[in-house]
mmCIF file of C-alpha atoms in Angstrom:
data_model
loop_
_atom_site.group_PDB
_atom_site.id
_atom_site.type_symbol
_atom_site.label_atom_id
_atom_site.label_comp_id
_atom_site.label_asym_id
_atom_site.label_seq_id
_atom_site.Cartn_x
_atom_site.Cartn_y
_atom_site.Cartn_z
ATOM 1 C CA GLU A 1 -59.656 -23.900 -32.284
ATOM 2 C CA ALA A 2 -62.090 -24.870 -35.002
ATOM 3 C CA ALA A 3 -63.453 -21.939 -36.934
ATOM 4 C CA VAL A 4 -66.598 -21.625 -38.990
ATOM 5 C CA THR A 5 -67.584 -18.161 -40.104
ATOM 6 C CA GLN A 6 -70.872 -17.184 -41.685
ATOM 7 C CA SER A 7 -71.883 -14.114 -43.605
ATOM 8 C CA PRO A 8 -73.965 -12.133 -43.421
ATOM 9 C CA ARG A 9 -74.858 -12.487 -39.753
ATOM 10 C CA SER A 10 -78.152 -10.783 -40.349
ATOM 11 C CA LYS A 11 -80.131 -10.024 -43.476
ATOM 12 C CA VAL A 12 -83.501 -8.637 -44.409
ATOM 13 C CA ALA A 13 -84.768 -9.770 -47.789
ATOM 14 C CA VAL A 14 -87.901 -9.138 -49.803
ATOM 15 C CA THR A 15 -90.246 -11.869 -50.880
ATOM 16 C CA GLY A 16 -89.193 -13.236 -54.240
ATOM 17 C CA GLY A 17 -85.673 -11.929 -53.943
ATOM 18 C CA LYS A 18 -82.500 -13.970 -54.080
ATOM 19 C CA VAL A 19 -80.509 -14.608 -50.922
ATOM 20 C CA THR A 20 -77.078 -16.159 -50.598
ATOM 21 C CA LEU A 21 -75.682 -17.196 -47.235
ATOM 22 C CA SER A 22 -71.979 -17.957 -47.173
ATOM 23 C CA CYS A 23 -69.928 -20.172 -44.913
ATOM 24 C CA HIS A 24 -66.172 -20.553 -44.614
ATOM 25 C CA GLN A 25 -64.296 -23.094 -42.505
ATOM 26 C CA THR A 26 -60.645 -23.327 -41.642
ATOM 27 C CA ASN A 27 -60.858 -26.755 -40.038
ATOM 28 C CA ASN A 28 -59.869 -28.778 -43.078
ATOM 29 C CA HIS A 29 -63.067 -30.769 -42.583
ATOM 30 C CA ASP A 30 -64.605 -32.804 -45.358
ATOM 31 C CA TYR A 31 -68.206 -32.343 -44.254
ATOM 32 C CA MET A 32 -70.153 -29.106 -44.247
ATOM 33 C CA TYR A 33 -73.806 -28.582 -43.391
ATOM 34 C CA TRP A 34 -76.568 -26.023 -43.508
ATOM 35 C CA TYR A 35 -79.187 -26.206 -40.783
ATOM 36 C CA ARG A 36 -82.252 -24.134 -40.160
ATOM 37 C CA GLN A 37 -83.454 -23.230 -36.670
ATOM 38 C CA ASP A 38 -86.960 -22.022 -35.981
ATOM 39 C CA THR A 39 -88.184 -20.793 -32.626
ATOM 40 C CA GLY A 40 -89.239 -23.738 -30.503
ATOM 41 C CA HIS A 41 -87.768 -26.246 -32.900
ATOM 42 C CA GLY A 42 -84.509 -28.015 -33.126
ATOM 43 C CA LEU A 43 -82.165 -27.778 -36.051
ATOM 44 C CA ARG A 44 -83.270 -29.253 -39.325
ATOM 45 C CA LEU A 45 -80.801 -30.232 -42.016
ATOM 46 C CA ILE A 46 -81.245 -28.489 -45.370
ATOM 47 C CA HIS A 47 -78.189 -29.555 -47.399
ATOM 48 C CA TYR A 48 -74.807 -31.016 -46.681
ATOM 49 C CA SER A 49 -71.650 -31.839 -48.577
ATOM 50 C CA TYR A 50 -68.784 -34.237 -48.052
ATOM 51 C CA VAL A 51 -66.580 -33.164 -50.925
ATOM 52 C CA ALA A 52 -66.060 -30.090 -53.041
ATOM 53 C CA ASP A 53 -68.329 -29.709 -56.087
ATOM 54 C CA SER A 54 -70.908 -32.068 -54.607
ATOM 55 C CA THR A 55 -73.921 -31.480 -52.382
ATOM 56 C CA GLU A 56 -76.556 -33.704 -50.839
ATOM 57 C CA LYS A 57 -80.125 -33.043 -49.815
ATOM 58 C CA GLY A 58 -81.026 -33.072 -46.156
ATOM 59 C CA ASP A 59 -84.457 -33.290 -44.600
ATOM 60 C CA ILE A 60 -85.882 -29.990 -45.852
ATOM 61 C CA PRO A 61 -84.182 -29.082 -49.160
ATOM 62 C CA ASP A 62 -87.206 -27.609 -50.945
ATOM 63 C CA GLY A 63 -86.707 -23.946 -51.784
ATOM 64 C CA TYR A 64 -82.957 -24.095 -51.159
ATOM 65 C CA LYS A 65 -79.895 -24.779 -53.259
ATOM 66 C CA ALA A 66 -76.373 -25.336 -52.044
ATOM 67 C CA SER A 67 -72.955 -24.889 -53.569
ATOM 68 C CA ARG A 68 -69.578 -26.243 -52.437
ATOM 69 C CA PRO A 69 -66.974 -24.693 -54.742
ATOM 70 C CA SER A 70 -64.066 -25.641 -52.485
ATOM 71 C CA GLN A 71 -63.416 -27.593 -49.311
ATOM 72 C CA GLU A 72 -63.493 -24.383 -47.306
ATOM 73 C CA ASN A 73 -66.639 -22.769 -48.668
ATOM 74 C CA PHE A 74 -70.279 -23.780 -48.659
ATOM 75 C CA SER A 75 -73.125 -21.505 -49.694
ATOM 76 C CA LEU A 76 -76.873 -21.708 -49.243
ATOM 77 C CA ILE A 77 -78.952 -20.087 -51.946
ATOM 78 C CA LEU A 78 -82.580 -19.055 -51.786
ATOM 79 C CA GLU A 79 -83.520 -18.243 -55.383
ATOM 80 C CA LEU A 80 -86.987 -16.950 -54.517
ATOM 81 C CA ALA A 81 -87.142 -16.093 -50.846
ATOM 82 C CA SER A 82 -90.465 -16.631 -49.116
ATOM 83 C CA LEU A 83 -91.900 -15.536 -45.783
ATOM 84 C CA SER A 84 -91.696 -19.105 -44.493
ATOM 85 C CA GLN A 85 -87.920 -19.041 -44.889
ATOM 86 C CA THR A 86 -87.538 -16.503 -42.112
ATOM 87 C CA ALA A 87 -85.302 -18.314 -39.627
ATOM 88 C CA VAL A 88 -81.806 -18.542 -38.230
ATOM 89 C CA TYR A 89 -79.445 -20.534 -40.410
ATOM 90 C CA PHE A 90 -76.425 -22.349 -39.085
ATOM 91 C CA CYS A 91 -73.468 -23.672 -40.993
ATOM 92 C CA ALA A 92 -71.336 -26.415 -39.514
ATOM 93 C CA SER A 93 -68.348 -28.512 -40.452
ATOM 94 C CA SER A 94 -67.044 -31.860 -39.271
ATOM 95 C CA ASP A 95 -64.883 -34.815 -39.921
ATOM 96 C CA ALA A 96 -66.709 -38.101 -40.326
ATOM 97 C CA VAL A 97 -69.112 -38.595 -37.431
ATOM 98 C CA GLY A 98 -69.671 -41.882 -35.695
ATOM 99 C CA GLU A 99 -66.801 -44.237 -35.177
ATOM 100 C CA ASN A 100 -64.491 -41.280 -34.857
ATOM 101 C CA THR A 101 -67.145 -39.476 -32.774
ATOM 102 C CA GLY A 102 -66.373 -36.429 -34.852
ATOM 103 C CA GLN A 103 -68.209 -33.375 -33.639
ATOM 104 C CA LEU A 104 -69.920 -30.649 -35.585
ATOM 105 C CA TYR A 105 -68.407 -27.181 -35.317
ATOM 106 C CA PHE A 106 -71.019 -24.512 -35.779
ATOM 107 C CA GLY A 107 -70.866 -20.979 -36.994
ATOM 108 C CA GLU A 108 -72.632 -18.244 -35.058
ATOM 109 C CA GLY A 109 -75.691 -18.251 -37.254
ATOM 110 C CA SER A 110 -77.266 -15.997 -39.872
ATOM 111 C CA LYS A 111 -80.596 -14.444 -39.019
ATOM 112 C CA LEU A 112 -82.712 -14.089 -42.145
ATOM 113 C CA THR A 113 -85.907 -12.082 -42.169
ATOM 114 C CA VAL A 114 -88.030 -12.193 -45.305
ATOM 115 C CA LEU A 115 -90.591 -9.416 -45.628
ATOM 116 C CA GLY B 1 -86.991 -41.138 -40.863
ATOM 117 C CA GLU B 2 -85.705 -40.647 -37.358
ATOM 118 C CA GLN B 3 -87.950 -38.781 -34.930
ATOM 119 C CA VAL B 4 -86.409 -37.209 -31.849
ATOM 120 C CA GLU B 5 -88.499 -35.833 -29.027
ATOM 121 C CA GLN B 6 -86.952 -33.791 -26.260
ATOM 122 C CA ARG B 7 -88.409 -32.718 -22.949
ATOM 123 C CA PRO B 8 -88.931 -30.526 -21.094
ATOM 124 C CA PRO B 9 -88.909 -27.490 -23.379
ATOM 125 C CA HIS B 10 -88.175 -25.245 -20.403
ATOM 126 C CA LEU B 11 -86.472 -26.082 -17.144
ATOM 127 C CA SER B 12 -85.729 -23.812 -14.216
ATOM 128 C CA VAL B 13 -83.597 -24.940 -11.283
ATOM 129 C CA ARG B 14 -81.761 -23.319 -8.419
ATOM 130 C CA GLU B 15 -77.996 -23.153 -8.252
ATOM 131 C CA GLY B 16 -76.645 -26.419 -6.876
ATOM 132 C CA ASP B 17 -79.636 -28.482 -7.955
ATOM 133 C CA SER B 18 -79.509 -31.105 -10.670
ATOM 134 C CA ALA B 19 -81.193 -30.724 -14.039
ATOM 135 C CA ILE B 20 -82.290 -33.633 -16.198
ATOM 136 C CA ILE B 21 -83.156 -33.450 -19.884
ATOM 137 C CA ILE B 22 -84.522 -36.434 -21.768
ATOM 138 C CA CYS B 23 -84.674 -37.352 -25.435
ATOM 139 C CA THR B 24 -86.404 -40.283 -27.046
ATOM 140 C CA TYR B 25 -85.741 -41.524 -30.547
ATOM 141 C CA THR B 26 -87.476 -43.957 -32.845
ATOM 142 C CA ASP B 27 -84.888 -45.649 -35.042
ATOM 143 C CA SER B 28 -83.312 -48.746 -33.504
ATOM 144 C CA ALA B 29 -80.337 -48.332 -35.865
ATOM 145 C CA THR B 30 -79.388 -45.104 -34.110
ATOM 146 C CA ALA B 31 -75.868 -45.530 -32.838
ATOM 147 C CA TYR B 32 -74.385 -42.098 -32.167
ATOM 148 C CA PHE B 33 -75.701 -39.855 -29.429
ATOM 149 C CA SER B 34 -74.658 -36.362 -28.508
ATOM 150 C CA TRP B 35 -75.582 -33.299 -26.503
ATOM 151 C CA TYR B 36 -74.971 -29.730 -27.611
ATOM 152 C CA LYS B 37 -75.200 -26.447 -25.718
ATOM 153 C CA GLN B 38 -76.269 -23.186 -27.319
ATOM 154 C CA GLU B 39 -75.615 -19.974 -25.467
ATOM 155 C CA ALA B 40 -77.526 -16.846 -26.350
ATOM 156 C CA GLY B 41 -76.685 -15.537 -29.806
ATOM 157 C CA ALA B 42 -74.143 -18.248 -30.503
ATOM 158 C CA GLY B 43 -73.801 -21.486 -32.389
ATOM 159 C CA LEU B 44 -73.988 -24.910 -30.812
ATOM 160 C CA GLN B 45 -71.082 -26.490 -29.012
ATOM 161 C CA LEU B 46 -70.638 -30.179 -28.309
ATOM 162 C CA LEU B 47 -70.876 -31.162 -24.656
ATOM 163 C CA MET B 48 -70.543 -34.904 -24.886
ATOM 164 C CA SER B 49 -71.056 -37.745 -27.294
ATOM 165 C CA VAL B 50 -71.371 -41.494 -26.896
ATOM 166 C CA LEU B 51 -71.673 -44.488 -29.147
ATOM 167 C CA SER B 52 -74.306 -47.155 -28.650
ATOM 168 C CA ASN B 53 -71.923 -49.471 -26.800
ATOM 169 C CA VAL B 54 -71.819 -47.024 -23.886
ATOM 170 C CA ASP B 55 -74.610 -46.891 -21.286
ATOM 171 C CA ARG B 56 -73.196 -44.174 -19.098
ATOM 172 C CA LYS B 57 -70.596 -41.461 -19.452
ATOM 173 C CA GLU B 58 -69.576 -38.821 -16.961
ATOM 174 C CA GLU B 59 -67.500 -35.729 -17.570
ATOM 175 C CA GLN B 60 -67.094 -32.549 -15.545
ATOM 176 C CA GLY B 61 -70.431 -32.564 -13.769
ATOM 177 C CA LEU B 62 -72.353 -33.959 -16.728
ATOM 178 C CA THR B 63 -73.772 -37.477 -16.969
ATOM 179 C CA VAL B 64 -75.153 -38.995 -20.143
ATOM 180 C CA LEU B 65 -77.290 -42.112 -19.790
ATOM 181 C CA LEU B 66 -78.350 -44.258 -22.720
ATOM 182 C CA ASN B 67 -81.198 -46.752 -22.490
ATOM 183 C CA LYS B 68 -81.285 -48.525 -25.830
ATOM 184 C CA LYS B 69 -84.184 -50.750 -24.881
ATOM 185 C CA ASP B 70 -86.415 -47.734 -24.283
ATOM 186 C CA LYS B 71 -84.653 -45.626 -26.941
ATOM 187 C CA ARG B 72 -84.031 -42.916 -24.368
ATOM 188 C CA LEU B 73 -81.084 -40.609 -23.878
ATOM 189 C CA SER B 74 -80.689 -38.313 -20.924
ATOM 190 C CA LEU B 75 -78.384 -35.531 -19.819
ATOM 191 C CA ASN B 76 -77.963 -34.845 -16.130
ATOM 192 C CA LEU B 77 -76.266 -31.658 -14.968
ATOM 193 C CA THR B 78 -75.280 -32.174 -11.357
ATOM 194 C CA ALA B 79 -74.888 -29.094 -9.170
ATOM 195 C CA ALA B 80 -75.963 -26.654 -11.865
ATOM 196 C CA HIS B 81 -74.657 -23.094 -11.749
ATOM 197 C CA PRO B 82 -75.846 -19.914 -13.489
ATOM 198 C CA GLY B 83 -73.249 -20.348 -16.218
ATOM 199 C CA ASP B 84 -75.081 -23.485 -17.300
ATOM 200 C CA SER B 85 -78.070 -21.401 -18.374
ATOM 201 C CA ALA B 86 -78.464 -22.055 -22.093
ATOM 202 C CA VAL B 87 -80.441 -24.114 -24.575
ATOM 203 C CA TYR B 88 -79.484 -27.782 -24.733
ATOM 204 C CA PHE B 89 -80.055 -30.061 -27.703
ATOM 205 C CA CYS B 90 -79.711 -33.769 -28.120
ATOM 206 C CA ALA B 91 -78.604 -35.012 -31.528
ATOM 207 C CA VAL B 92 -78.506 -38.578 -32.816
ATOM 208 C CA SER B 93 -77.445 -40.390 -35.943
ATOM 209 C CA GLY B 94 -76.859 -43.859 -37.254
ATOM 210 C CA MET B 95 -76.621 -45.999 -40.304
ATOM 211 C CA PRO B 96 -76.521 -45.490 -43.195
ATOM 212 C CA ASN B 97 -75.140 -42.004 -42.609
ATOM 213 C CA TYR B 98 -73.708 -41.057 -39.240
ATOM 214 C CA ASN B 99 -73.084 -37.561 -40.526
ATOM 215 C CA VAL B 100 -76.773 -36.736 -40.792
ATOM 216 C CA LEU B 101 -77.671 -35.693 -37.261
ATOM 217 C CA TYR B 102 -81.252 -35.423 -36.063
ATOM 218 C CA PHE B 103 -81.765 -32.823 -33.365
ATOM 219 C CA GLY B 104 -84.261 -32.596 -30.566
ATOM 220 C CA SER B 105 -86.300 -29.407 -30.209
ATOM 221 C CA GLY B 106 -84.179 -28.044 -27.377
ATOM 222 C CA THR B 107 -84.512 -27.378 -23.662
ATOM 223 C CA LYS B 108 -84.044 -23.882 -22.329
ATOM 224 C CA LEU B 109 -82.362 -24.263 -18.953
ATOM 225 C CA THR B 110 -82.368 -21.412 -16.477
ATOM 226 C CA VAL B 111 -80.265 -21.731 -13.342
ATOM 227 C CA GLU B 112 -81.211 -19.206 -10.706
ATOM 228 C CA PRO B 113 -78.726 -18.094 -8.026
#
């Protein structure tokens, strides 16, 4: 069974503070992703990575940095947290999607509240 | 970029009825289509995926229909049961990067006994 674990599962941060969300996968997948979910909206891609030590911008990268120090780990960093970044964040991993119809395996989410 | 619209946002059906969720997309290069289910407090799990060369796929009470001409994707749950209550998302991708999925806004399905 594919496994993606996120930490912390819930966090309250102050405006202007630094937040790091961590993700670990044991699937041996090349791709890892960070998505943001807001109430009433679908998931929006923030950053993704297809190889260690490299990250790519998704649709909404502003205000976020990402780090992929190893194949297994992918972090999302909010250097200066803002109220608008209150959301649930999902990490996912996958093999190549498309011809192989590879699926995304999601973690359980990290609920971030910025006050 | 790709725009995905999903409807309805909320759907309530009785046990044994069918439930239909529809997504429309804008990019004609879209070639990978999928449906995910999110149960309360959990991450998303893949239900079914199809490539653009497939018009219809059925698995375990679920039917995915793809109309490329109208850029419309649908998910039909036949004979829904209370365990199907969850939020459902469509997700699509295509060239140049199949790995960048665009998600619909979700449909909260409630199946009443």
